[in-house]
PDB file of C-alpha atoms and ligand atoms in Angstrom:
ATOM      1  CA  MET A 133     -30.486  -2.388 -52.397  1.00 91.00           C
ATOM      2  CA  THR A 134     -29.971   0.434 -50.183  1.00 95.00           C
ATOM      3  CA  ARG A 135     -27.716  -0.294 -47.453  1.00 98.00           C
ATOM      4  CA  TRP A 136     -28.984   0.576 -44.463  1.00 98.00           C
ATOM      5  CA  VAL A 137     -26.788   2.190 -41.783  1.00 98.00           C
ATOM      6  CA  VAL A 138     -28.817   2.661 -38.116  1.00 97.00           C
ATOM      7  CA  VAL A 139     -27.011   3.992 -35.989  1.00 97.00           C
ATOM      8  CA  GLY A 140     -27.677   3.336 -31.892  1.00 81.00           C
ATOM      9  CA  THR A 141     -29.861   0.435 -30.113  1.00 79.00           C
ATOM     10  CA  GLY A 142     -32.001   3.367 -28.333  1.00 81.00           C
ATOM     11  CA  ALA A 143     -36.215   3.210 -28.533  1.00 82.00           C
ATOM     12  CA  LEU A 144     -36.500   4.378 -32.111  1.00 87.00           C
ATOM     13  CA  GLY A 145     -33.478   2.999 -33.767  1.00 91.00           C
ATOM     14  CA  SER A 146     -34.574  -0.394 -33.087  1.00 91.00           C
ATOM     15  CA  HIS A 147     -37.458  -0.678 -34.418  1.00 92.00           C
ATOM     16  CA  TRP A 148     -36.519   1.161 -37.310  1.00 94.00           C
ATOM     17  CA  ALA A 149     -33.674  -1.570 -38.052  1.00 95.00           C
ATOM     18  CA  ALA A 150     -35.698  -4.421 -37.230  1.00 94.00           C
ATOM     19  CA  ALA A 151     -38.474  -3.043 -39.819  1.00 94.00           C
ATOM     20  CA  LEU A 152     -36.150  -2.825 -42.299  1.00 97.00           C
ATOM     21  CA  SER A 153     -34.847  -6.094 -41.497  1.00 96.00           C
ATOM     22  CA  ARG A 154     -38.238  -7.578 -41.689  1.00 94.00           C
ATOM     23  CA  ALA A 155     -38.728  -6.406 -45.498  1.00 96.00           C
ATOM     24  CA  GLY A 156     -35.148  -8.019 -46.383  1.00 96.00           C
ATOM     25  CA  GLU A 157     -33.428  -5.043 -46.523  1.00 97.00           C
ATOM     26  CA  ASP A 158     -29.314  -5.144 -45.644  1.00 98.00           C
ATOM     27  CA  VAL A 159     -28.970  -3.204 -42.465  1.00 98.00           C
ATOM     28  CA  GLN A 160     -26.316  -2.515 -40.045  1.00 97.00           C
ATOM     29  CA  LEU A 161     -26.203  -1.143 -36.984  1.00 96.00           C
ATOM     30  CA  TYR A 162     -23.464   1.119 -36.049  1.00 96.00           C
ATOM     31  CA  VAL A 163     -23.198   1.072 -32.147  1.00 92.00           C
ATOM     32  CA  ARG A 164     -20.153   2.598 -29.678  1.00 86.00           C
ATOM     33  CA  ASP A 165     -18.966  -0.535 -28.697  1.00 84.00           C
ATOM     34  CA  ARG A 166     -17.816  -2.901 -32.044  1.00 86.00           C
ATOM     35  CA  GLN A 167     -15.769  -6.031 -30.830  1.00 88.00           C
ATOM     36  CA  HIS A 168     -19.009  -8.388 -32.069  1.00 86.00           C
ATOM     37  CA  LYS A 169     -19.543  -8.693 -35.259  1.00 91.00           C
ATOM     38  CA  GLN A 170     -23.607  -9.186 -34.833  1.00 93.00           C
ATOM     39  CA  LEU A 171     -26.103  -8.112 -32.081  1.00 93.00           C
ATOM     40  CA  ASP A 172     -29.334  -9.386 -31.082  1.00 92.00           C
ATOM     41  CA  ILE A 173     -32.090  -7.167 -31.001  1.00 90.00           C
ATOM     42  CA  THR A 174     -35.675  -7.607 -30.104  1.00 91.00           C
ATOM     43  CA  THR A 175     -38.288  -5.771 -30.387  1.00 91.00           C
ATOM     44  CA  SER A 176     -42.608  -5.936 -29.341  1.00 90.00           C
ATOM     45  CA  VAL A 177     -45.048  -4.333 -31.025  1.00 85.00           C
ATOM     46  CA  HIS A 178     -48.339  -5.085 -28.919  1.00 82.00           C
ATOM     47  CA  GLU A 179     -47.129  -7.955 -27.203  1.00 82.00           C
ATOM     48  CA  GLN A 180     -45.907  -9.625 -30.420  1.00 87.00           C
ATOM     49  CA  ILE A 181     -42.136 -10.428 -29.718  1.00 89.00           C
ATOM     50  CA  SER A 182     -39.539 -10.543 -32.993  1.00 89.00           C
ATOM     51  CA  HIS A 183     -35.844 -11.121 -32.201  1.00 91.00           C
ATOM     52  CA  SER A 184     -33.758  -9.683 -35.766  1.00 91.00           C
ATOM     53  CA  SER A 185     -29.389 -10.448 -35.441  1.00 94.00           C
ATOM     54  CA  LEU A 186     -28.090  -7.761 -37.708  1.00 96.00           C
ATOM     55  CA  PRO A 187     -24.258  -7.126 -38.707  1.00 96.00           C
ATOM     56  CA  VAL A 188     -21.918  -4.357 -36.761  1.00 96.00           C
ATOM     57  CA  CYS A 189     -20.499  -1.590 -38.994  1.00 96.00           C
ATOM     58  CA  GLN A 190     -17.007  -1.308 -38.329  1.00 93.00           C
ATOM     59  CA  THR A 191     -16.382   2.423 -40.024  1.00 95.00           C
ATOM     60  CA  ALA A 192     -18.313   4.914 -41.910  1.00 97.00           C
ATOM     61  CA  ALA A 193     -15.923   3.998 -45.001  1.00 97.00           C
ATOM     62  CA  ALA A 194     -16.741   0.678 -44.958  1.00 95.00           C
ATOM     63  CA  ALA A 195     -20.436   0.770 -45.092  1.00 96.00           C
ATOM     64  CA  GLY A 196     -19.944   2.316 -48.523  1.00 96.00           C
ATOM     65  CA  LYS A 197     -20.638   5.808 -50.438  1.00 94.00           C
ATOM     66  CA  ASP A 198     -24.437   4.937 -51.332  1.00 96.00           C
ATOM     67  CA  ALA A 199     -25.334   3.710 -47.094  1.00 98.00           C
ATOM     68  CA  VAL A 200     -28.364   6.034 -46.360  1.00 98.00           C
ATOM     69  CA  TRP A 201     -27.714   6.495 -42.424  1.00 98.00           C
ATOM     70  CA  LEU A 202     -30.440   6.822 -40.397  1.00 98.00           C
ATOM     71  CA  VAL A 203     -29.739   9.095 -37.137  1.00 98.00           C
ATOM     72  CA  PHE A 204     -31.602   8.251 -33.790  1.00 95.00           C
ATOM     73  CA  VAL A 205     -29.088  10.051 -31.526  1.00 95.00           C
ATOM     74  CA  LYS A 206     -30.179  12.730 -28.912  1.00 95.00           C
ATOM     75  CA  ALA A 207     -29.625  16.090 -30.214  1.00 97.00           C
ATOM     76  CA  TRP A 208     -26.600  17.072 -28.158  1.00 97.00           C
ATOM     77  CA  GLN A 209     -25.092  13.700 -29.458  1.00 96.00           C
ATOM     78  CA  LEU A 210     -25.311  14.028 -33.063  1.00 97.00           C
ATOM     79  CA  GLU A 211     -22.259  16.500 -33.652  1.00 98.00           C
ATOM     80  CA  PRO A 212     -19.607  13.638 -31.771  1.00 97.00           C
ATOM     81  CA  LEU A 213     -20.755  11.401 -33.464  1.00 97.00           C
ATOM     82  CA  LEU A 214     -20.919  13.411 -37.196  1.00 98.00           C
ATOM     83  CA  LEU A 215     -17.339  14.421 -36.348  1.00 98.00           C
ATOM     84  CA  GLN A 216     -16.671  10.856 -35.121  1.00 97.00           C
ATOM     85  CA  LEU A 217     -18.365   9.433 -38.714  1.00 98.00           C
ATOM     86  CA  VAL A 218     -15.554  11.918 -41.034  1.00 98.00           C
ATOM     87  CA  ASP A 219     -12.676  10.966 -39.281  1.00 97.00           C
ATOM     88  CA  GLU A 220     -13.657   7.113 -40.074  1.00 97.00           C
ATOM     89  CA  GLY A 221     -14.301   8.519 -43.839  1.00 97.00           C
ATOM     90  CA  LEU A 222     -17.614   9.039 -44.139  1.00 97.00           C
ATOM     91  CA  PRO A 223     -18.006   9.494 -47.885  1.00 96.00           C
ATOM     92  CA  GLN A 224     -18.354  13.238 -48.918  1.00 95.00           C
ATOM     93  CA  GLN A 225     -22.153  12.680 -50.372  1.00 96.00           C
ATOM     94  CA  ALA A 226     -23.489  10.844 -47.356  1.00 98.00           C
ATOM     95  CA  GLN A 227     -27.312  10.161 -46.891  1.00 98.00           C
ATOM     96  CA  LEU A 228     -28.213  11.233 -43.243  1.00 98.00           C
ATOM     97  CA  ILE A 229     -31.937  10.750 -42.176  1.00 98.00           C
ATOM     98  CA  VAL A 230     -31.573  12.443 -38.786  1.00 97.00           C
ATOM     99  CA  SER A 231     -34.353  11.716 -36.061  1.00 96.00           C
ATOM    100  CA  HIS A 232     -34.326  13.750 -32.673  1.00 95.00           C
ATOM    101  CA  ASN A 233     -36.254  16.368 -30.265  1.00 95.00           C
ATOM    102  CA  GLY A 234     -35.528  19.676 -30.516  1.00 97.00           C
ATOM    103  CA  MET A 235     -33.505  21.987 -33.558  1.00 97.00           C
ATOM    104  CA  GLY A 236     -29.677  23.637 -33.671  1.00 97.00           C
ATOM    105  CA  ALA A 237     -27.691  20.124 -33.209  1.00 98.00           C
ATOM    106  CA  ALA A 238     -23.996  19.945 -35.172  1.00 98.00           C
ATOM    107  CA  GLU A 239     -26.214  23.018 -37.160  1.00 96.00           C
ATOM    108  CA  GLU A 240     -22.818  24.688 -38.143  1.00 97.00           C
ATOM    109  CA  LEU A 241     -20.557  21.050 -39.115  1.00 98.00           C
ATOM    110  CA  ILE A 242     -23.551  20.453 -41.357  1.00 98.00           C
ATOM    111  CA  GLN A 243     -23.490  24.035 -43.157  1.00 97.00           C
ATOM    112  CA  GLU A 244     -19.200  23.218 -42.881  1.00 97.00           C
ATOM    113  CA  HIS A 245     -20.180  19.902 -45.015  1.00 97.00           C
ATOM    114  CA  PRO A 246     -23.136  21.370 -48.282  1.00 96.00           C
ATOM    115  CA  ASP A 247     -22.672  18.002 -49.691  1.00 96.00           C
ATOM    116  CA  TRP A 248     -24.133  16.282 -47.145  1.00 97.00           C
ATOM    117  CA  GLN A 249     -27.948  14.834 -48.511  1.00 97.00           C
ATOM    118  CA  VAL A 250     -29.292  15.616 -44.941  1.00 98.00           C
ATOM    119  CA  PHE A 251     -33.244  14.557 -44.142  1.00 98.00           C
ATOM    120  CA  ASP A 252     -35.264  15.315 -40.781  1.00 98.00           C
ATOM    121  CA  LEU A 253     -37.784  12.302 -39.676  1.00 97.00           C
ATOM    122  CA  VAL A 254     -40.431  13.527 -37.429  1.00 96.00           C
ATOM    123  CA  THR A 255     -42.130  10.911 -35.803  1.00 91.00           C
ATOM    124  CA  THR A 256     -45.144  10.451 -32.715  1.00 84.00           C
ATOM    125  CA  HIS A 257     -44.012   6.619 -32.426  1.00 81.00           C
ATOM    126  CA  GLY A 258     -43.663   6.237 -28.891  1.00 73.00           C
ATOM    127  CA  ALA A 259     -41.222   3.849 -27.501  1.00 76.00           C
ATOM    128  CA  TRP A 260     -39.304   2.777 -25.059  1.00 77.00           C
ATOM    129  CA  ARG A 261     -36.546   0.589 -23.736  1.00 79.00           C
ATOM    130  CA  GLN A 262     -37.511  -2.368 -21.327  1.00 81.00           C
ATOM    131  CA  ASP A 263     -33.841  -3.412 -21.207  1.00 81.00           C
ATOM    132  CA  ARG A 264     -30.740  -2.185 -23.403  1.00 78.00           C
ATOM    133  CA  TYR A 265     -31.481  -4.895 -26.603  1.00 80.00           C
ATOM    134  CA  HIS A 266     -35.111  -4.734 -25.596  1.00 86.00           C
ATOM    135  CA  SER A 267     -37.151  -2.264 -27.500  1.00 84.00           C
ATOM    136  CA  ILE A 268     -41.310  -1.818 -26.749  1.00 84.00           C
ATOM    137  CA  LEU A 269     -43.440   0.333 -29.307  1.00 83.00           C
ATOM    138  CA  ALA A 270     -46.019   1.246 -27.189  1.00 73.00           C
ATOM    139  CA  GLY A 271     -48.277   3.694 -29.376  1.00 70.00           C
ATOM    140  CA  LEU A 272     -47.928   3.760 -33.250  1.00 75.00           C
ATOM    141  CA  GLY A 273     -47.964   6.707 -34.514  1.00 83.00           C
ATOM    142  CA  HIS A 274     -47.059   8.713 -37.593  1.00 91.00           C
ATOM    143  CA  SER A 275     -44.145   9.651 -38.924  1.00 95.00           C
ATOM    144  CA  TRP A 276     -43.167  12.443 -41.645  1.00 97.00           C
ATOM    145  CA  LEU A 277     -39.616  12.649 -43.968  1.00 98.00           C
ATOM    146  CA  GLY A 278     -38.308  15.481 -45.744  1.00 98.00           C
ATOM    147  CA  ALA A 279     -34.951  16.689 -46.764  1.00 98.00           C
ATOM    148  CA  ARG A 280     -33.289  19.698 -44.412  1.00 95.00           C
ATOM    149  CA  HIS A 281     -32.317  21.909 -48.026  1.00 91.00           C
ATOM    150  CA  ALA A 282     -35.151  21.393 -50.541  1.00 81.00           C
ATOM    151  CA  ALA A 283     -34.359  18.489 -52.265  1.00 86.00           C
ATOM    152  CA  ALA A 284     -36.145  15.586 -54.427  1.00 92.00           C
ATOM    153  CA  GLN A 285     -37.835  12.215 -52.715  1.00 96.00           C
ATOM    154  CA  PRO A 286     -34.860  10.001 -52.863  1.00 97.00           C
ATOM    155  CA  GLN A 287     -35.863   6.668 -54.116  1.00 96.00           C
ATOM    156  CA  TRP A 288     -35.337   4.159 -51.616  1.00 98.00           C
ATOM    157  CA  PHE A 289     -38.265   6.777 -49.883  1.00 98.00           C
ATOM    158  CA  THR A 290     -40.850   4.010 -50.684  1.00 98.00           C
ATOM    159  CA  THR A 291     -38.479   1.020 -49.019  1.00 98.00           C
ATOM    160  CA  LEU A 292     -38.574   2.516 -46.435  1.00 98.00           C
ATOM    161  CA  ALA A 293     -42.280   3.909 -45.706  1.00 98.00           C
ATOM    162  CA  ALA A 294     -43.311   0.244 -46.783  1.00 97.00           C
ATOM    163  CA  ALA A 295     -41.037  -1.082 -44.048  1.00 96.00           C
ATOM    164  CA  PHE A 296     -42.313   1.003 -40.967  1.00 93.00           C
ATOM    165  CA  PRO A 297     -45.521   2.839 -42.427  1.00 94.00           C
ATOM    166  CA  PRO A 298     -47.760   5.273 -41.806  1.00 95.00           C
ATOM    167  CA  LEU A 299     -44.137   7.101 -43.393  1.00 97.00           C
ATOM    168  CA  THR A 300     -45.802   9.945 -44.988  1.00 98.00           C
ATOM    169  CA  TRP A 301     -42.910  12.358 -47.669  1.00 98.00           C
ATOM    170  CA  THR A 302     -43.198  16.020 -47.029  1.00 97.00           C
ATOM    171  CA  ASP A 303     -42.009  19.360 -48.713  1.00 96.00           C
ATOM    172  CA  ASP A 304     -41.536  21.433 -45.880  1.00 95.00           C
ATOM    173  CA  ILE A 305     -40.223  18.967 -43.129  1.00 97.00           C
ATOM    174  CA  THR A 306     -39.184  22.338 -40.906  1.00 96.00           C
ATOM    175  CA  LEU A 307     -42.867  23.248 -40.178  1.00 96.00           C
ATOM    176  CA  ARG A 308     -43.243  19.880 -38.986  1.00 96.00           C
ATOM    177  CA  ARG A 309     -39.643  19.767 -36.881  1.00 97.00           C
ATOM    178  CA  TRP A 310     -41.321  23.206 -35.240  1.00 98.00           C
ATOM    179  CA  HIS A 311     -44.632  21.810 -34.275  1.00 97.00           C
ATOM    180  CA  LYS A 312     -42.800  19.099 -33.087  1.00 96.00           C
ATOM    181  CA  LEU A 313     -40.455  21.341 -31.036  1.00 98.00           C
ATOM    182  CA  ALA A 314     -43.526  23.205 -29.627  1.00 98.00           C
ATOM    183  CA  ILE A 315     -44.991  19.870 -28.190  1.00 96.00           C
ATOM    184  CA  ASN A 316     -41.892  18.868 -26.780  1.00 97.00           C
ATOM    185  CA  CYS A 317     -41.011  22.632 -24.942  1.00 98.00           C
ATOM    186  CA  ALA A 318     -44.620  22.613 -23.696  1.00 98.00           C
ATOM    187  CA  ILE A 319     -44.723  18.616 -22.411  1.00 97.00           C
ATOM    188  CA  ASN A 320     -41.140  18.005 -21.396  1.00 97.00           C
ATOM    189  CA  PRO A 321     -39.431  20.384 -18.866  1.00 98.00           C
ATOM    190  CA  LEU A 322     -43.585  20.790 -17.103  1.00 98.00           C
ATOM    191  CA  ALA A 323     -44.065  16.924 -16.975  1.00 98.00           C
ATOM    192  CA  THR A 324     -40.187  16.276 -15.588  1.00 98.00           C
ATOM    193  CA  LEU A 325     -40.486  19.545 -12.791  1.00 98.00           C
ATOM    194  CA  ALA A 326     -43.456  18.012 -12.461  1.00 98.00           C
ATOM    195  CA  GLN A 327     -42.079  14.322 -11.824  1.00 97.00           C
ATOM    196  CA  SER A 328     -45.285  12.744 -13.341  1.00 97.00           C
ATOM    197  CA  SER A 329     -46.577  11.085 -16.545  1.00 95.00           C
ATOM    198  CA  ASN A 330     -47.862  13.666 -19.430  1.00 94.00           C
ATOM    199  CA  GLY A 331     -51.050  13.619 -18.030  1.00 96.00           C
ATOM    200  CA  VAL A 332     -50.511  16.001 -14.819  1.00 97.00           C
ATOM    201  CA  LEU A 333     -50.543  18.861 -17.970  1.00 98.00           C
ATOM    202  CA  ARG A 334     -54.022  19.078 -17.763  1.00 97.00           C
ATOM    203  CA  SER A 335     -54.412  21.196 -14.954  1.00 95.00           C
ATOM    204  CA  ASP A 336     -54.995  24.489 -15.407  1.00 93.00           C
ATOM    205  CA  SER A 337     -52.270  25.740 -13.482  1.00 92.00           C
ATOM    206  CA  ALA A 338     -50.144  23.607 -16.540  1.00 97.00           C
ATOM    207  CA  ARG A 339     -52.976  25.146 -19.214  1.00 97.00           C
ATOM    208  CA  THR A 340     -51.128  28.983 -18.324  1.00 97.00           C
ATOM    209  CA  LYS A 341     -47.724  27.889 -18.682  1.00 98.00           C
ATOM    210  CA  ILE A 342     -48.517  25.964 -22.276  1.00 98.00           C
ATOM    211  CA  ARG A 343     -50.057  28.808 -23.712  1.00 98.00           C
ATOM    212  CA  ALA A 344     -47.231  30.663 -21.994  1.00 98.00           C
ATOM    213  CA  VAL A 345     -44.859  28.710 -23.896  1.00 98.00           C
ATOM    214  CA  CYS A 346     -46.618  28.908 -27.224  1.00 98.00           C
ATOM    215  CA  GLU A 347     -47.556  32.337 -27.628  1.00 98.00           C
ATOM    216  CA  GLU A 348     -43.290  32.809 -27.209  1.00 98.00           C
ATOM    217  CA  ILE A 349     -42.478  29.640 -29.837  1.00 98.00           C
ATOM    218  CA  ALA A 350     -45.235  31.650 -32.523  1.00 98.00           C
ATOM    219  CA  LYS A 351     -43.221  34.965 -31.746  1.00 98.00           C
ATOM    220  CA  VAL A 352     -39.926  33.812 -32.485  1.00 98.00           C
ATOM    221  CA  ASN A 353     -41.492  32.555 -35.898  1.00 98.00           C
ATOM    222  CA  LEU A 354     -44.038  34.066 -37.221  1.00 98.00           C
ATOM    223  CA  ALA A 355     -45.056  31.131 -39.666  1.00 97.00           C
ATOM    224  CA  LEU A 356     -46.646  29.356 -36.952  1.00 98.00           C
ATOM    225  CA  ASP A 357     -49.935  30.183 -34.960  1.00 98.00           C
ATOM    226  CA  ALA A 358     -49.951  29.916 -31.091  1.00 98.00           C
ATOM    227  CA  ASN A 359     -53.648  28.501 -30.935  1.00 98.00           C
ATOM    228  CA  GLU A 360     -52.404  25.580 -33.018  1.00 98.00           C
ATOM    229  CA  LEU A 361     -49.521  25.147 -31.238  1.00 98.00           C
ATOM    230  CA  GLU A 362     -51.793  24.743 -27.872  1.00 98.00           C
ATOM    231  CA  ALA A 363     -54.286  22.724 -29.942  1.00 98.00           C
ATOM    232  CA  GLN A 364     -52.152  20.232 -30.559  1.00 96.00           C
ATOM    233  CA  VAL A 365     -50.146  19.856 -27.374  1.00 97.00           C
ATOM    234  CA  HIS A 366     -52.982  18.831 -25.474  1.00 96.00           C
ATOM    235  CA  GLU A 367     -53.990  16.889 -27.933  1.00 94.00           C
ATOM    236  CA  VAL A 368     -51.018  15.052 -26.914  1.00 92.00           C
ATOM    237  CA  ILE A 369     -50.814  15.039 -23.889  1.00 94.00           C
ATOM    238  CA  ARG A 370     -54.797  13.508 -24.240  1.00 92.00           C
ATOM    239  CA  ALA A 371     -52.802  10.865 -26.540  1.00 87.00           C
ATOM    240  CA  THR A 372     -50.272   9.894 -23.529  1.00 86.00           C
ATOM    241  CA  ALA A 373     -51.510  11.072 -20.711  1.00 90.00           C
ATOM    242  CA  GLY A 374     -50.155   7.600 -19.480  1.00 87.00           C
ATOM    243  CA  ASN A 375     -46.248   8.254 -20.516  1.00 85.00           C
ATOM    244  CA  ARG A 376     -43.544   9.391 -19.061  1.00 90.00           C
ATOM    245  CA  CYS A 377     -41.966  11.942 -21.381  1.00 91.00           C
ATOM    246  CA  SER A 378     -38.015  11.998 -22.934  1.00 91.00           C
ATOM    247  CA  MET A 379     -36.707  14.178 -20.280  1.00 96.00           C
ATOM    248  CA  LEU A 380     -37.915  12.560 -17.252  1.00 96.00           C
ATOM    249  CA  GLN A 381     -36.655   9.270 -18.387  1.00 91.00           C
ATOM    250  CA  ASP A 382     -33.350  10.803 -18.726  1.00 94.00           C
ATOM    251  CA  ILE A 383     -33.151  13.112 -15.882  1.00 97.00           C
ATOM    252  CA  THR A 384     -34.318   9.832 -13.923  1.00 95.00           C
ATOM    253  CA  ALA A 385     -31.638   7.569 -15.286  1.00 92.00           C
ATOM    254  CA  GLY A 386     -28.897  10.336 -14.279  1.00 95.00           C
ATOM    255  CA  ARG A 387     -28.647  11.174 -18.652  1.00 94.00           C
ATOM    256  CA  ARG A 388     -27.860  14.710 -19.962  1.00 96.00           C
ATOM    257  CA  THR A 389     -31.545  16.447 -21.108  1.00 98.00           C
ATOM    258  CA  GLU A 390     -32.182  18.087 -25.070  1.00 97.00           C
ATOM    259  CA  ILE A 391     -32.693  21.540 -22.873  1.00 98.00           C
ATOM    260  CA  ASP A 392     -30.559  23.095 -24.762  1.00 98.00           C
ATOM    261  CA  TYR A 393     -31.979  22.347 -28.120  1.00 98.00           C
ATOM    262  CA  LEU A 394     -35.753  22.691 -26.899  1.00 98.00           C
ATOM    263  CA  ASN A 395     -36.817  26.017 -24.638  1.00 98.00           C
ATOM    264  CA  GLY A 396     -33.070  26.409 -24.428  1.00 98.00           C
ATOM    265  CA  PHE A 397     -33.283  26.909 -27.791  1.00 98.00           C
ATOM    266  CA  ILE A 398     -36.265  28.821 -27.989  1.00 98.00           C
ATOM    267  CA  CYS A 399     -34.677  31.551 -25.737  1.00 98.00           C
ATOM    268  CA  ARG A 400     -31.479  31.531 -27.848  1.00 98.00           C
ATOM    269  CA  GLN A 401     -33.700  32.729 -30.448  1.00 98.00           C
ATOM    270  CA  GLY A 402     -34.770  35.128 -28.624  1.00 98.00           C
ATOM    271  CA  VAL A 403     -31.929  36.892 -27.565  1.00 98.00           C
ATOM    272  CA  GLU A 404     -31.139  36.932 -31.648  1.00 97.00           C
ATOM    273  CA  LYS A 405     -34.295  38.404 -32.751  1.00 97.00           C
ATOM    274  CA  GLN A 406     -34.815  40.497 -29.155  1.00 98.00           C
ATOM    275  CA  ILE A 407     -37.824  39.055 -28.700  1.00 98.00           C
ATOM    276  CA  VAL A 408     -39.227  38.418 -25.277  1.00 98.00           C
ATOM    277  CA  THR A 409     -39.289  34.104 -24.251  1.00 98.00           C
ATOM    278  CA  ARG A 410     -39.023  34.554 -20.144  1.00 98.00           C
ATOM    279  CA  THR A 411     -40.959  31.451 -20.234  1.00 98.00           C
ATOM    280  CA  ASN A 412     -38.694  29.642 -21.937  1.00 98.00           C
ATOM    281  CA  CYS A 413     -35.880  30.430 -20.622  1.00 98.00           C
ATOM    282  CA  GLU A 414     -36.607  30.180 -17.286  1.00 98.00           C
ATOM    283  CA  LEU A 415     -38.091  27.091 -17.950  1.00 98.00           C
ATOM    284  CA  ALA A 416     -34.654  26.376 -19.478  1.00 98.00           C
ATOM    285  CA  ASP A 417     -32.839  27.446 -16.439  1.00 98.00           C
ATOM    286  CA  GLN A 418     -35.464  25.081 -14.062  1.00 98.00           C
ATOM    287  CA  ILE A 419     -34.071  22.043 -16.280  1.00 98.00           C
ATOM    288  CA  ARG A 420     -30.887  22.903 -16.102  1.00 98.00           C
ATOM    289  CA  VAL A 421     -31.036  23.146 -12.523  1.00 98.00           C
ATOM    290  CA  LEU A 422     -32.770  19.655 -12.445  1.00 97.00           C
ATOM    291  CA  GLU A 423     -30.092  18.157 -14.414  1.00 97.00           C
ATOM    292  CA  ALA A 424     -26.961  19.452 -11.970  1.00 96.00           C
ATOM    293  CA  SER A 425     -28.897  17.742  -9.010  1.00 95.00           C
ATOM    294  CA  ALA A 426     -29.723  14.456 -10.629  1.00 94.00           C
ATOM    295  CA  ASN A 427     -26.075  14.017 -12.172  1.00 92.00           C
ATOM    296  CA  PRO A 428     -23.654  16.007 -10.610  1.00 90.00           C
ATOM    297  CA  GLN A 429     -21.008  15.492 -12.806  1.00 89.00           C
ATOM    298  CA  LEU A 430     -22.856  16.356 -15.749  1.00 85.00           C
TER     299      LEU A 430
HETATM  300  O1  LIG B 158     -41.919  13.799 -28.032  1.00 82.08           O
HETATM  301  C1  LIG B 158     -42.629  12.875 -26.699  1.00 82.08           C
HETATM  302  C2  LIG B 158     -41.193  12.754 -25.365  1.00 82.08           C
HETATM  303  O2  LIG B 158     -41.170  12.475 -24.531  1.00 82.08           O
HETATM  304  O3  LIG B 158     -40.197  13.007 -25.943  1.00 82.08           O
HETATM  305  C3  LIG B 158     -43.725  13.413 -26.308  1.00 82.08           C
HETATM  306  C4  LIG B 158     -44.792  13.832 -27.502  1.00 82.08           C
HETATM  307  C5  LIG B 158     -43.548  14.706 -25.491  1.00 82.08           C
HETATM  308  C6  LIG B 158     -43.779  12.129 -25.658  1.00 82.08           C
HETATM  309  O4  LIG B 158     -44.198  11.478 -24.163  1.00 82.08           O
END
């Protein structure tokens, strides 16, 4: 049987951990506070509440060399986490499933470990945390998994897909990541600046900005089509009109946002490729100002 180690008890991580545990899998939680041997988490889907009591993984080495790591940390937390896992004896051929908003997180570190098997998980599930150990799945979405560097579908994929459907394997996860990146670059900063739920972006002024964000992203990555990106952004706005995006939740809680890996990433790509990405750069700057005023200690 595969051993799954889920990093963090955030909104999404809790659901994957609970789903795998309900499927009878060997699941451990990797958390900051490792005083306890066992952690109780609660997950709710459509008002159906379930409780799981899961063992806490004490060190990366103790998880074993065949463990599959499901890493649900924010983009900016990925590098320090991986360094810590390496320090704790993460095996050389570790299998890591990574899921966060944005691009460019821990990229150099991952390149320095060519034996790691890195998989990206892109999901449209909408989840939020009612309290530290209680996560609510507000909108059931779809997930895609694929290898960062071309690799065959691993054997454990069917188990994962059966535990938390719908999950589809894709040989082109990079394209999915770029589409999700465009959605987050358009929705997150604009809804955050408006301090409102995503539905606020149905206005004409927001439309103009969304168009500009998508056009710049399609110039940075020529495999993308601005019209398609724009249509997807509007579809997600419709589907999540009542949700407060993750960036607004971060700002409200005084946490660091993922802006450096969203519009900040596009802005850096623009500089590198000598492409004008003014709207993305401006949005990144505006969010950084807001971030600093929400929590001067960041
Ligand atoms: O992924 C999201 C987020 O909030 O980070 C969207 C899709 C924008 C939903 O709010």
